[in-house]
Coordinates of C-alpha atoms in Angstrom, one line a residue:
M1 CA 168.4 233.0 70.6
L2 CA 170.0 236.5 70.6
R3 CA 170.5 238.4 67.4
A4 CA 174.3 237.8 67.4
Q5 CA 173.7 234.1 67.9
E6 CA 171.1 234.0 65.1
N7 CA 173.6 235.7 62.8
R8 CA 176.3 233.2 63.7
F9 CA 173.8 230.3 63.2
E10 CA 173.0 231.7 59.7
E11 CA 176.7 231.8 58.9
L12 CA 177.0 228.1 59.8
R13 CA 174.0 227.4 57.6
T14 CA 175.6 229.0 54.6
T15 CA 178.5 226.5 54.8
G16 CA 176.1 223.8 53.7
K17 CA 177.7 221.4 56.2
L18 CA 175.1 221.4 59.0
P19 CA 173.3 218.1 59.6
S20 CA 170.1 218.2 57.6
P21 CA 167.4 215.9 56.2
F22 CA 167.6 215.0 52.5
G23 CA 165.6 213.2 49.8
V24 CA 162.2 211.8 50.8
A25 CA 162.6 213.0 54.4
L26 CA 163.0 216.6 53.3
E27 CA 159.9 216.3 51.0
I28 CA 157.9 214.8 53.9
M29 CA 158.8 217.8 56.1
R30 CA 157.8 220.3 53.5
L31 CA 154.5 218.5 52.9
T32 CA 153.6 218.2 56.6
H33 CA 154.1 222.0 57.0
K34 CA 151.1 222.5 54.8
K35 CA 147.8 222.6 56.7
D36 CA 145.9 220.7 54.0
A37 CA 148.4 217.8 53.7
T38 CA 146.7 214.4 53.9
A39 CA 147.8 211.0 55.2
Q40 CA 147.5 209.7 51.6
E41 CA 150.0 212.2 50.2
I42 CA 152.5 211.4 53.0
A43 CA 152.1 207.7 52.3
Q44 CA 152.8 208.2 48.6
L45 CA 156.1 210.0 49.5
V46 CA 157.1 207.4 52.0
Q47 CA 156.6 204.6 49.4
I48 CA 159.2 206.3 47.1
D49 CA 161.9 205.2 49.6
P50 CA 161.9 201.4 50.1
A51 CA 164.2 201.6 53.1
L52 CA 161.9 204.2 54.8
T53 CA 158.8 202.2 53.9
G54 CA 160.2 199.1 55.5
R55 CA 161.2 200.9 58.7
V56 CA 157.9 202.8 59.1
I57 CA 156.0 199.5 58.8
Q58 CA 158.4 197.8 61.1
F59 CA 158.0 200.7 63.6
A60 CA 154.2 200.5 63.4
N61 CA 154.4 196.7 64.1
S62 CA 156.9 197.1 67.0
A63 CA 155.9 196.0 70.5
H64 CA 156.0 199.5 71.8
I65 CA 153.3 200.7 69.4
G66 CA 151.1 197.7 70.2
A67 CA 149.2 197.2 67.0
R68 CA 146.6 194.5 67.5
R69 CA 147.0 193.1 64.0
P70 CA 150.0 193.2 61.6
V71 CA 150.3 196.5 59.6
V72 CA 151.2 195.9 56.0
A73 CA 150.2 199.1 54.3
V74 CA 152.0 202.5 54.7
I75 CA 148.7 204.4 55.0
D76 CA 147.6 202.1 57.9
A77 CA 151.0 202.7 59.6
I78 CA 150.5 206.5 59.2
G79 CA 147.0 206.2 60.7
L80 CA 148.4 204.2 63.6
L81 CA 151.5 206.4 64.3
G82 CA 150.2 209.8 63.3
T83 CA 151.6 212.1 60.6
N84 CA 153.8 214.0 63.0
T85 CA 155.5 210.9 64.3
V86 CA 156.1 209.7 60.8
R87 CA 157.6 213.1 59.8
Q88 CA 159.9 213.1 62.9
F89 CA 160.8 209.4 62.3
A90 CA 161.8 210.2 58.7
L91 CA 163.8 213.2 59.8
S92 CA 165.7 211.2 62.4
L93 CA 166.5 208.4 60.0
S94 CA 167.7 210.8 57.4
V95 CA 170.0 212.8 59.7
I96 CA 171.4 209.6 61.2
Q97 CA 172.1 207.9 57.9
G98 CA 174.0 211.0 56.7
N99 CA 176.2 211.3 59.8
L100 CA 177.2 207.9 61.1
R101 CA 180.9 208.8 60.4
G102 CA 182.8 212.0 59.7
A103 CA 186.2 213.8 59.6
C104 CA 186.4 215.0 63.2
G105 CA 189.1 212.8 64.8
S106 CA 188.2 213.3 68.5
F107 CA 184.5 213.0 68.0
D108 CA 183.3 209.4 68.6
Y109 CA 180.3 209.2 66.2
R110 CA 179.3 205.7 67.4
V111 CA 179.2 206.8 71.0
F112 CA 177.3 210.0 70.1
W113 CA 174.5 208.0 68.4
S114 CA 174.6 205.2 71.0
D115 CA 174.2 207.7 73.9
S116 CA 171.5 209.6 71.9
L117 CA 169.5 206.4 71.4
A118 CA 169.7 205.5 75.1
R119 CA 168.6 209.1 75.9
A120 CA 165.7 208.8 73.4
L121 CA 164.6 205.4 74.6
S122 CA 164.8 206.6 78.3
I123 CA 162.5 209.6 77.7
Q124 CA 160.2 207.5 75.6
A125 CA 159.8 205.2 78.7
I126 CA 159.4 208.2 81.0
A127 CA 156.8 209.8 78.7
T128 CA 154.8 206.6 78.6
R129 CA 154.4 207.0 82.4
D130 CA 154.0 210.8 82.5
R131 CA 152.6 212.0 79.1
T132 CA 153.9 215.5 79.0
F133 CA 154.4 214.8 75.3
A134 CA 153.5 211.8 73.2
P135 CA 156.3 209.2 73.7
E136 CA 157.3 209.2 70.0
E137 CA 157.6 213.0 69.9
A138 CA 159.7 213.0 73.1
F139 CA 161.8 210.2 71.6
T140 CA 162.8 212.3 68.5
C141 CA 163.4 215.4 70.6
A142 CA 165.8 213.6 72.9
L143 CA 167.5 211.7 70.0
L144 CA 168.4 215.0 68.4
S145 CA 168.9 217.1 71.6
E146 CA 172.7 217.2 71.2
I147 CA 172.8 217.5 67.4
G148 CA 174.7 220.8 67.8
Q149 CA 177.8 218.8 68.7
L150 CA 177.5 216.8 65.5
A151 CA 177.1 220.1 63.6
L152 CA 180.3 221.6 65.0
A153 CA 182.1 218.3 64.2
S154 CA 180.8 218.6 60.7
V155 CA 181.6 222.3 60.0
Y156 CA 184.9 222.5 61.9
P157 CA 186.3 219.0 62.1
D158 CA 189.9 219.9 63.0
E159 CA 189.1 222.8 65.3
Y160 CA 186.4 220.9 67.2
A161 CA 188.7 217.9 67.6
Q162 CA 191.1 220.3 69.5
C163 CA 188.2 221.7 71.5
L164 CA 187.1 218.2 72.6
A165 CA 190.7 217.2 73.4
A166 CA 191.1 220.2 75.7
C167 CA 188.0 219.3 77.8
R168 CA 187.6 216.6 80.3
P169 CA 184.9 214.0 79.4
G170 CA 181.6 214.9 81.0
D171 CA 182.6 218.6 81.6
D172 CA 179.6 220.1 79.9
D173 CA 180.2 223.7 81.2
G174 CA 183.9 223.5 80.1
L175 CA 182.9 222.3 76.7
I176 CA 180.3 225.1 76.3
E177 CA 182.9 227.7 77.4
S178 CA 185.5 226.3 75.0
E179 CA 183.0 226.3 72.1
Q180 CA 182.0 229.9 72.7
E181 CA 185.6 231.0 72.8
R182 CA 186.5 229.2 69.6
F183 CA 183.3 229.6 67.5
S184 CA 181.3 232.4 69.1
I185 CA 178.4 229.9 69.5
D186 CA 177.9 226.6 71.3
H187 CA 176.3 223.3 70.5
R188 CA 173.2 224.0 72.6
Q189 CA 172.4 227.1 70.7
I190 CA 173.0 225.3 67.4
T191 CA 170.7 222.5 68.5
L192 CA 167.9 224.9 69.3
G193 CA 168.4 226.6 65.9
L194 CA 168.3 223.3 64.0
L195 CA 165.2 221.9 65.8
K196 CA 163.4 225.2 65.3
E197 CA 164.2 225.1 61.6
W198 CA 163.0 221.5 61.4
G199 CA 159.6 222.4 62.9
F200 CA 159.8 221.2 66.5
P201 CA 157.1 222.9 68.6
A202 CA 158.1 226.0 70.6
V203 CA 157.2 224.4 74.0
M204 CA 159.7 221.6 73.2
L205 CA 162.4 224.1 72.4
E206 CA 161.7 225.9 75.6
A207 CA 161.9 222.7 77.6
L208 CA 165.2 221.8 75.9
A209 CA 166.7 225.2 76.8
L210 CA 165.4 224.8 80.4
S211 CA 167.0 221.3 80.7
N212 CA 170.4 222.9 80.5
T213 CA 169.8 225.2 83.4
D214 CA 169.7 224.5 87.2
A215 CA 166.5 222.6 88.0
G216 CA 164.1 223.9 90.5
P217 CA 161.6 221.5 92.3
L218 CA 158.6 220.4 90.3
T219 CA 155.2 221.4 91.7
S220 CA 151.6 221.0 90.7
E221 CA 152.0 224.5 89.1
S222 CA 155.0 223.5 87.0
T223 CA 154.5 224.2 83.3
R224 CA 154.5 221.6 80.6
A225 CA 158.0 222.8 79.5
E226 CA 159.4 222.6 83.0
R227 CA 158.1 219.1 83.4
F228 CA 159.5 218.0 80.1
A229 CA 162.8 219.7 80.9
A230 CA 163.1 217.5 84.1
Q231 CA 162.3 214.4 82.0
L232 CA 165.1 215.4 79.6
R233 CA 167.6 215.8 82.5
L234 CA 166.9 212.3 83.7
A235 CA 167.0 210.8 80.2
T236 CA 170.4 212.6 79.6
L237 CA 171.8 211.1 82.8
L238 CA 170.6 207.6 81.8
G239 CA 172.0 208.0 78.3
R240 CA 175.4 208.7 79.7
C241 CA 175.4 205.3 81.4
C242 CA 175.9 203.6 78.1
D243 CA 179.5 204.0 77.2
V244 CA 181.2 204.6 80.5
D245 CA 182.9 202.1 82.9
A246 CA 181.2 200.8 86.1
D247 CA 182.9 203.4 88.4
A248 CA 181.6 206.3 86.3
R249 CA 178.2 204.7 86.1
N250 CA 178.0 204.2 89.8
A251 CA 179.1 207.9 90.3
L252 CA 176.0 208.9 88.2
L253 CA 173.5 206.8 90.2
P254 CA 172.9 209.3 93.1
Q255 CA 172.1 212.0 90.5
I256 CA 169.9 209.6 88.6
I257 CA 168.0 208.6 91.7
A258 CA 167.6 212.2 92.9
M259 CA 166.3 213.3 89.5
A260 CA 163.9 210.4 89.2
Q261 CA 162.4 211.3 92.6
T262 CA 161.6 214.8 91.3
L263 CA 159.4 213.1 88.7
G264 CA 157.7 210.9 91.3
L265 CA 159.7 207.8 90.4
D266 CA 161.1 205.6 93.1
E267 CA 164.0 203.1 92.7
S268 CA 161.7 200.2 91.7
D269 CA 160.1 202.5 89.0
L270 CA 163.6 203.4 87.8
E271 CA 164.6 199.7 87.5
E272 CA 161.4 199.0 85.6
L273 CA 162.0 202.0 83.3
W274 CA 165.5 200.9 82.5
D275 CA 164.2 197.4 81.7
Q276 CA 161.9 199.0 79.1
V277 CA 164.9 200.8 77.6
T278 CA 166.9 197.5 77.5
Q279 CA 164.0 195.7 75.7
Q280 CA 163.8 198.3 73.0
W281 CA 167.5 198.9 72.6
Q282 CA 168.5 196.4 69.9
I283 CA 165.2 196.6 68.0
T284 CA 165.2 200.4 67.7
S285 CA 168.9 200.5 66.9
R286 CA 168.2 198.3 63.9
F287 CA 165.3 200.6 62.8
L288 CA 167.6 203.6 62.9
S289 CA 170.8 201.9 61.6
I290 CA 172.7 202.9 64.8
P291 CA 175.6 200.5 65.7
V292 CA 175.3 199.6 69.4
G293 CA 176.6 197.0 71.8
E294 CA 174.9 195.7 75.0
L295 CA 173.3 198.0 77.5
P296 CA 174.8 197.8 81.0
L297 CA 172.6 197.0 84.0
I298 CA 171.7 199.9 86.1
K299 CA 170.6 198.8 89.6
P300 CA 170.3 201.5 92.3
P301 CA 172.1 200.6 95.5
D302 CA 170.0 199.6 98.5
T303 CA 168.8 202.6 100.4
D304 CA 170.6 201.4 103.6
Q305 CA 173.9 201.6 101.7
I306 CA 173.5 205.2 100.6
G307 CA 175.0 208.0 102.7
I308 CA 177.2 208.0 105.7
D309 CA 178.7 204.7 106.8
P310 CA 178.2 203.6 110.4
K311 CA 180.9 204.9 112.7
P312 CA 183.5 202.3 113.6
A313 CA 184.7 201.6 117.2
G314 CA 187.6 204.1 116.8
L315 CA 188.4 207.1 114.7
K316 CA 190.5 207.5 111.6
I317 CA 193.2 209.8 112.8
L318 CA 196.0 211.6 110.9
L319 CA 199.2 212.5 112.8
L320 CA 201.1 215.4 111.3
D321 CA 204.6 215.2 112.6
S322 CA 206.2 218.7 112.6
G323 CA 209.2 217.7 114.6
Y324 CA 207.6 216.0 117.6
E325 CA 210.0 213.7 119.4
R326 CA 207.4 211.3 120.8
I327 CA 205.5 210.8 117.6
S328 CA 205.9 207.0 117.6
D329 CA 204.7 206.8 121.3
L330 CA 201.7 208.9 120.3
E331 CA 201.0 206.6 117.4
K332 CA 201.1 203.5 119.6
L333 CA 198.9 205.2 122.3
L334 CA 196.2 206.0 119.8
D335 CA 196.4 202.6 118.1
A336 CA 196.0 200.9 121.5
D337 CA 192.9 203.0 122.1
G338 CA 191.3 201.4 119.0
H339 CA 191.9 204.2 116.4
E340 CA 193.2 203.8 112.9
V341 CA 196.3 206.0 112.7
L342 CA 197.9 207.5 109.6
T343 CA 201.2 209.5 109.8
T344 CA 203.0 212.1 107.7
S345 CA 205.8 214.6 108.3
N346 CA 204.9 216.8 105.4
A347 CA 202.1 219.4 105.4
D348 CA 201.4 219.2 101.7
E349 CA 201.3 215.4 101.9
G350 CA 199.0 215.9 104.9
I351 CA 196.5 217.8 102.8
Q352 CA 196.7 215.1 100.1
I353 CA 196.1 212.3 102.6
T354 CA 193.1 214.3 104.0
V355 CA 191.5 214.5 100.6
T356 CA 192.1 210.8 99.7
E357 CA 191.6 209.1 103.2
K358 CA 189.2 211.6 104.8
P359 CA 190.3 211.3 108.4
Q360 CA 187.9 212.3 111.1
L361 CA 190.4 213.8 113.4
I362 CA 193.9 215.4 112.8
I363 CA 196.6 216.0 115.4
A364 CA 199.3 218.5 114.3
A365 CA 202.2 217.8 116.7
S366 CA 205.5 219.8 117.2
D367 CA 208.0 220.1 120.0
N368 CA 209.0 223.7 119.5
C369 CA 207.3 226.5 117.5
P370 CA 203.9 225.4 116.2
I371 CA 204.1 227.8 113.2
D372 CA 204.0 224.9 110.7
S373 CA 201.0 223.5 112.5
I374 CA 199.2 226.8 112.4
Q375 CA 199.9 227.2 108.6
F376 CA 198.6 223.6 108.1
C377 CA 195.4 224.6 110.0
K378 CA 194.8 227.6 107.7
A379 CA 195.4 225.5 104.6
L380 CA 193.1 222.7 105.9
R381 CA 190.2 225.1 106.8
A382 CA 190.4 226.7 103.4
S383 CA 188.6 223.7 101.9
E384 CA 185.1 222.5 102.5
L385 CA 186.3 219.0 103.4
G386 CA 188.9 220.4 105.8
R387 CA 186.3 222.5 107.7
Q388 CA 184.5 219.3 108.7
I389 CA 187.5 217.6 110.5
Y390 CA 188.2 217.9 114.2
L391 CA 191.7 219.4 114.6
I392 CA 194.0 219.3 117.6
V393 CA 197.3 221.2 117.8
L394 CA 199.8 219.5 120.1
T395 CA 202.9 221.4 121.0
S396 CA 205.5 222.0 123.8
A397 CA 205.4 225.8 123.3
P398 CA 203.3 227.3 126.2
D399 CA 203.1 230.8 124.7
N400 CA 199.5 232.2 124.9
E401 CA 200.1 234.0 121.6
F402 CA 200.6 230.7 119.8
L403 CA 197.4 229.4 121.4
V404 CA 195.4 232.4 120.1
Q405 CA 196.9 232.0 116.6
A406 CA 196.1 228.3 116.6
F407 CA 192.4 228.9 117.4
D408 CA 192.3 231.8 114.9
A409 CA 193.7 229.4 112.3
G410 CA 190.9 226.9 112.9
A411 CA 192.1 224.5 115.7
D412 CA 189.4 222.9 117.7
D413 CA 191.7 222.1 120.7
F414 CA 195.2 223.1 121.8
I415 CA 197.3 220.8 124.0
V416 CA 200.6 221.8 125.7
T417 CA 203.1 219.0 126.3
P418 CA 204.1 217.2 128.4
V419 CA 200.7 215.8 129.0
H420 CA 199.7 212.6 130.7
D421 CA 198.7 209.8 128.4
R422 CA 195.3 209.4 130.0
V423 CA 194.6 213.1 129.8
L424 CA 195.6 213.1 126.1
I425 CA 193.2 210.1 125.4
A426 CA 190.5 211.9 127.3
R427 CA 190.9 215.0 125.1
V428 CA 190.8 212.8 122.0
R429 CA 187.6 211.1 123.3
G430 CA 186.1 214.6 123.9
G431 CA 186.7 215.3 120.2
Q432 CA 185.3 211.9 119.4
R433 CA 182.0 212.8 121.1
I434 CA 181.7 216.0 119.1
I435 CA 182.4 214.0 115.8
Q436 CA 179.7 211.5 116.8
M437 CA 177.2 214.3 117.3
Q438 CA 178.1 215.8 114.0
E439 CA 177.7 212.5 112.2
E440 CA 174.3 211.8 114.0
M441 CA 173.1 215.2 112.8
A442 CA 174.2 214.4 109.3
R443 CA 172.3 211.1 109.5
E444 CA 169.2 212.8 110.8
Q445 CA 169.5 215.4 108.0
Q446 CA 169.8 212.5 105.5
E447 CA 166.7 210.9 107.0
I448 CA 164.8 214.1 106.8
S449 CA 165.8 214.4 103.1
R450 CA 164.7 210.8 102.5
Y451 CA 161.3 211.5 104.1
A452 CA 161.0 214.6 102.0
R453 CA 161.7 212.6 98.8
E454 CA 159.2 209.9 99.9
L455 CA 156.6 212.6 100.6
A456 CA 157.3 214.1 97.1
I457 CA 156.8 210.6 95.5
A458 CA 153.6 210.1 97.5
K459 CA 152.3 213.5 96.5
R460 CA 153.0 212.7 92.9
K461 CA 151.2 209.4 93.1
M462 CA 148.2 211.1 94.8
E463 CA 148.1 213.6 91.9
V464 CA 148.1 210.7 89.4
M465 CA 145.3 209.0 91.4
A466 CA 143.3 212.3 91.4
M467 CA 143.5 212.3 87.6
T468 CA 142.6 208.5 87.2
D469 CA 139.3 206.8 87.2
S470 CA 139.4 204.3 90.0
L471 CA 137.4 201.6 88.2
T472 CA 138.8 201.5 84.7
K473 CA 142.2 202.9 85.5
V474 CA 142.0 205.4 82.5
P475 CA 142.3 209.1 83.1
N476 CA 139.1 210.7 84.5
R477 CA 136.8 213.6 83.7
R478 CA 139.1 216.1 85.5
Y479 CA 142.1 215.1 83.4
A480 CA 140.0 215.0 80.2
F481 CA 139.0 218.6 80.4
A482 CA 142.5 219.8 81.4
R483 CA 144.0 217.8 78.5
L484 CA 141.3 219.1 76.1
D485 CA 142.1 222.7 77.1
E486 CA 145.8 222.0 76.5
E487 CA 145.3 220.4 73.1
W488 CA 142.9 223.1 72.0
S489 CA 145.7 225.7 72.7
V490 CA 148.0 223.6 70.5
W491 CA 145.4 223.6 67.7
R492 CA 144.9 227.3 67.9
R493 CA 148.6 228.0 67.8
T494 CA 149.7 225.5 65.1
G495 CA 146.6 224.7 63.1
R496 CA 147.1 221.0 63.5
P497 CA 143.7 219.4 63.5
L498 CA 142.2 218.2 66.8
T499 CA 139.6 215.4 66.9
I500 CA 137.5 214.4 69.9
M501 CA 135.2 211.4 70.0
L502 CA 132.4 210.8 72.5
L503 CA 131.8 207.0 73.1
D504 CA 128.7 205.7 74.8
L505 CA 128.0 202.0 75.6
D506 CA 124.7 200.9 74.1
H507 CA 121.9 199.6 76.3
F508 CA 124.2 199.8 79.4
K509 CA 121.3 200.5 81.8
Q510 CA 119.8 197.1 80.8
I511 CA 123.1 195.4 81.8
N512 CA 123.0 197.0 85.2
D513 CA 119.3 196.3 85.7
I514 CA 119.4 192.6 84.5
F515 CA 122.9 191.4 85.6
G516 CA 123.7 193.9 88.4
H517 CA 126.2 196.7 88.8
Q518 CA 129.1 194.3 89.4
A519 CA 128.6 192.9 85.9
G520 CA 128.2 196.5 84.6
D521 CA 131.5 197.4 86.2
Q522 CA 133.2 194.4 84.5
V523 CA 131.9 195.5 81.1
L524 CA 133.2 199.1 81.7
V525 CA 136.7 197.8 82.6
H526 CA 136.7 195.4 79.6
T527 CA 135.6 198.1 77.2
A528 CA 138.1 200.7 78.5
K529 CA 140.9 198.1 77.9
I530 CA 139.7 197.5 74.3
I531 CA 139.6 201.2 73.6
R532 CA 143.0 202.0 75.1
S533 CA 144.7 199.1 73.3
M534 CA 143.4 200.3 69.9
L535 CA 144.5 203.9 70.2
R536 CA 147.7 205.4 68.9
S537 CA 150.4 206.6 71.3
T538 CA 149.4 210.2 70.8
D539 CA 145.7 209.7 71.7
V540 CA 144.2 209.5 75.1
V541 CA 141.0 207.9 76.4
C542 CA 139.2 209.2 79.5
R543 CA 136.1 208.2 81.3
L544 CA 133.7 211.1 81.6
G545 CA 131.3 209.2 83.9
G546 CA 128.8 206.4 83.8
E547 CA 129.1 204.6 80.5
E548 CA 130.5 207.6 78.6
F549 CA 134.2 207.9 77.4
I550 CA 136.0 210.6 75.5
V551 CA 138.9 210.1 73.1
I552 CA 141.2 213.1 72.5
A553 CA 143.1 212.6 69.2
P554 CA 145.6 215.5 68.5
N555 CA 146.9 216.1 65.0
T556 CA 144.1 214.0 63.5
D557 CA 142.2 215.1 60.4
V558 CA 138.8 213.8 59.1
A559 CA 140.3 211.0 57.0
V560 CA 142.3 209.6 59.9
A561 CA 139.4 210.1 62.4
K562 CA 137.1 208.1 60.2
T563 CA 139.6 205.1 60.2
L564 CA 140.2 205.4 63.9
S565 CA 136.6 205.8 65.0
E566 CA 135.4 202.9 62.8
R567 CA 138.2 200.7 64.1
L568 CA 137.2 201.5 67.7
R569 CA 133.5 200.7 67.1
S570 CA 134.4 197.5 65.2
D571 CA 136.8 196.2 67.8
V572 CA 134.5 196.7 70.7
E573 CA 131.9 194.7 68.9
K574 CA 134.4 191.9 68.0
H575 CA 136.1 191.5 71.4
Q576 CA 133.2 190.6 73.7
I577 CA 133.6 190.1 77.4
Q578 CA 134.0 186.4 78.4
T579 CA 133.5 186.7 82.2
V580 CA 129.9 187.8 82.0
K581 CA 127.2 186.0 79.9
L582 CA 125.1 188.8 78.4
T583 CA 121.9 188.5 76.3
R584 CA 123.2 191.0 73.7
L585 CA 126.5 192.1 72.3
V586 CA 128.4 195.0 74.0
T587 CA 128.6 197.8 71.4
I588 CA 129.3 201.5 71.4
S589 CA 128.0 204.6 69.6
I590 CA 130.5 207.3 68.7
G591 CA 130.1 211.0 68.0
V592 CA 133.1 212.6 66.3
A593 CA 134.0 216.3 65.9
V594 CA 137.1 217.7 64.2
S595 CA 138.3 221.3 64.8
T596 CA 137.6 223.8 62.1
D597 CA 138.0 227.6 61.8
Q598 CA 134.3 227.8 62.7
T599 CA 134.8 226.1 66.1
V600 CA 134.5 228.7 68.8
N601 CA 136.4 226.9 71.6
E602 CA 136.9 223.5 73.2
N603 CA 133.5 223.5 74.7
D604 CA 132.0 224.1 71.3
L605 CA 134.0 221.2 69.9
L606 CA 132.7 219.0 72.7
H607 CA 129.1 220.1 72.1
R608 CA 129.5 219.2 68.4
A609 CA 130.7 215.7 69.3
D610 CA 127.8 215.4 71.6
Q611 CA 125.4 216.3 68.8
A612 CA 127.0 213.7 66.6
L613 CA 126.7 211.1 69.4
Y614 CA 123.0 211.9 69.7
R615 CA 122.6 211.2 65.9
A616 CA 124.6 207.9 66.3
K617 CA 122.2 206.8 69.0
H618 CA 119.1 207.6 67.0
A619 CA 120.6 205.9 64.0
G620 CA 120.1 202.5 65.7
R621 CA 123.3 202.5 67.9
N622 CA 126.6 200.6 67.2
A623 CA 127.3 203.5 64.8
V624 CA 129.7 206.3 64.1
R625 CA 128.5 209.8 63.2
F626 CA 130.5 212.9 62.4
Y627 CA 129.3 216.4 63.3
S628 CA 127.7 218.2 60.3
P629 CA 126.5 221.8 60.5
Q630 CA 123.5 220.9 58.2
R631 CA 122.5 218.0 60.4
A632 CA 122.9 220.2 63.5
A633 CA 120.6 222.8 62.0

């Protein structure tokens, strides 16, 4: 944000009318900004507010989070969700509760929050598939990504009502321009200022800013911010489908499909994603107290129906009558040849018909001077649509000067009357062949674009496969080290604790030796499912190789890591594989390391977890051990 914009934002803050968290939510935000804040302290704050307590526990027990057993204690809910998610959840709830209605007459508060919720649920579903950010963090960012509009409606209710009334719905650029003109700041800049003030990470703010600019194609080199920006663009388009009519929704579909394809999502993926949004719609709206109706169905049209329609037997032809005596005969002649014929005697009306009916060929006919026809040609060729239409000037004036003027004005053919009917039809059919070639080229171009989109989707799926373990379907070693490097950078930048756990199946070699490698593979798949089902949405499990897994748990301190690691060990022991009869229980040993100021780098953190795992193995297995400098020495 430029200095002038920062000053303007500060002026708005001093009004005291900007949307802001209050009460318990504000205290939670202040506490979580401290590096030494504990989950127990946050739980004590949450419990002060009965409504927030109920919603946090409800959220932890929701189907999306996937807790294996009912959560009844706030401290357990925080351990499952993570402190950052609880902080953002409390922030969202507080801001929504304070701004469900207001004084700005042209600002539809219900539609604003309804669209915001659909946008948030959409990006949550997208992030579940492509974890650029944790789904819950992405949810909160998208929910509040247009909060600047609410801010302007709160600070300047009357002026902003006029601003909205002067702009067409959906004209984002027009609204931004109007806001800048009236307030010397726009809602996007205010949104970034508020989210920065509320502690959203810089990479999220960068992505939010990028989402409002023209999108370039995503590549394997695209940054985290660029990828999240693309997700936000798709989520925004999906959010707009909530409170518009069917025609407006259908008009959005081509943009939605194109944006989904940049993220490697085909049309079936898009339908499945929207089904997830629909399933969470009513439940989440109750959590957040947002009044909503029913979500519309969004079904992309069949691929065969997208693009240029097959050419009919004849053309759609517009006859512009500029004083041509035989216009009715010409109309009958073309109709008899199988063409659909439209007529007008007015050049302005001819332009209007061209825009609405989109004729493929136009004949401008006159008996005397073709000046009107030439002026019509110039007006037609001034538009992009008009440049695509085959244009014939038909006149009785044989002057070569008029012929030159007609071609200079954009005519494709010039016919001097009288002309034999068969010759005239032959000239029209000559134009028809050119039109057919143009349409075939357009179809070929469309086919090339479709192949390019399919190739992009296939490439994206190959990238996912390259990062996925083929047996257990969890991320592989390559992804693990890339993600560890990324989360280490976050820890160094923000100071939020980073925990890694190395998990090793006990006595796995005996399973392979006694029961065979097929049984060993089944045990690996079963164990990976148990581990993945028990983790929080912010955590990720990867297979390093053999019987060894790694869990990367960002924003996880020692207290939470103890709860999480012990729960993993216990659940693997409790949920034994049923398809293979083994002679001993399947158990795991876990080595845990939490980042500290003494940790040199991510490799050092990994080495510490490995030392802790070594101690767990030598303690008799089926155990959890944390790295300790004294034990390491």
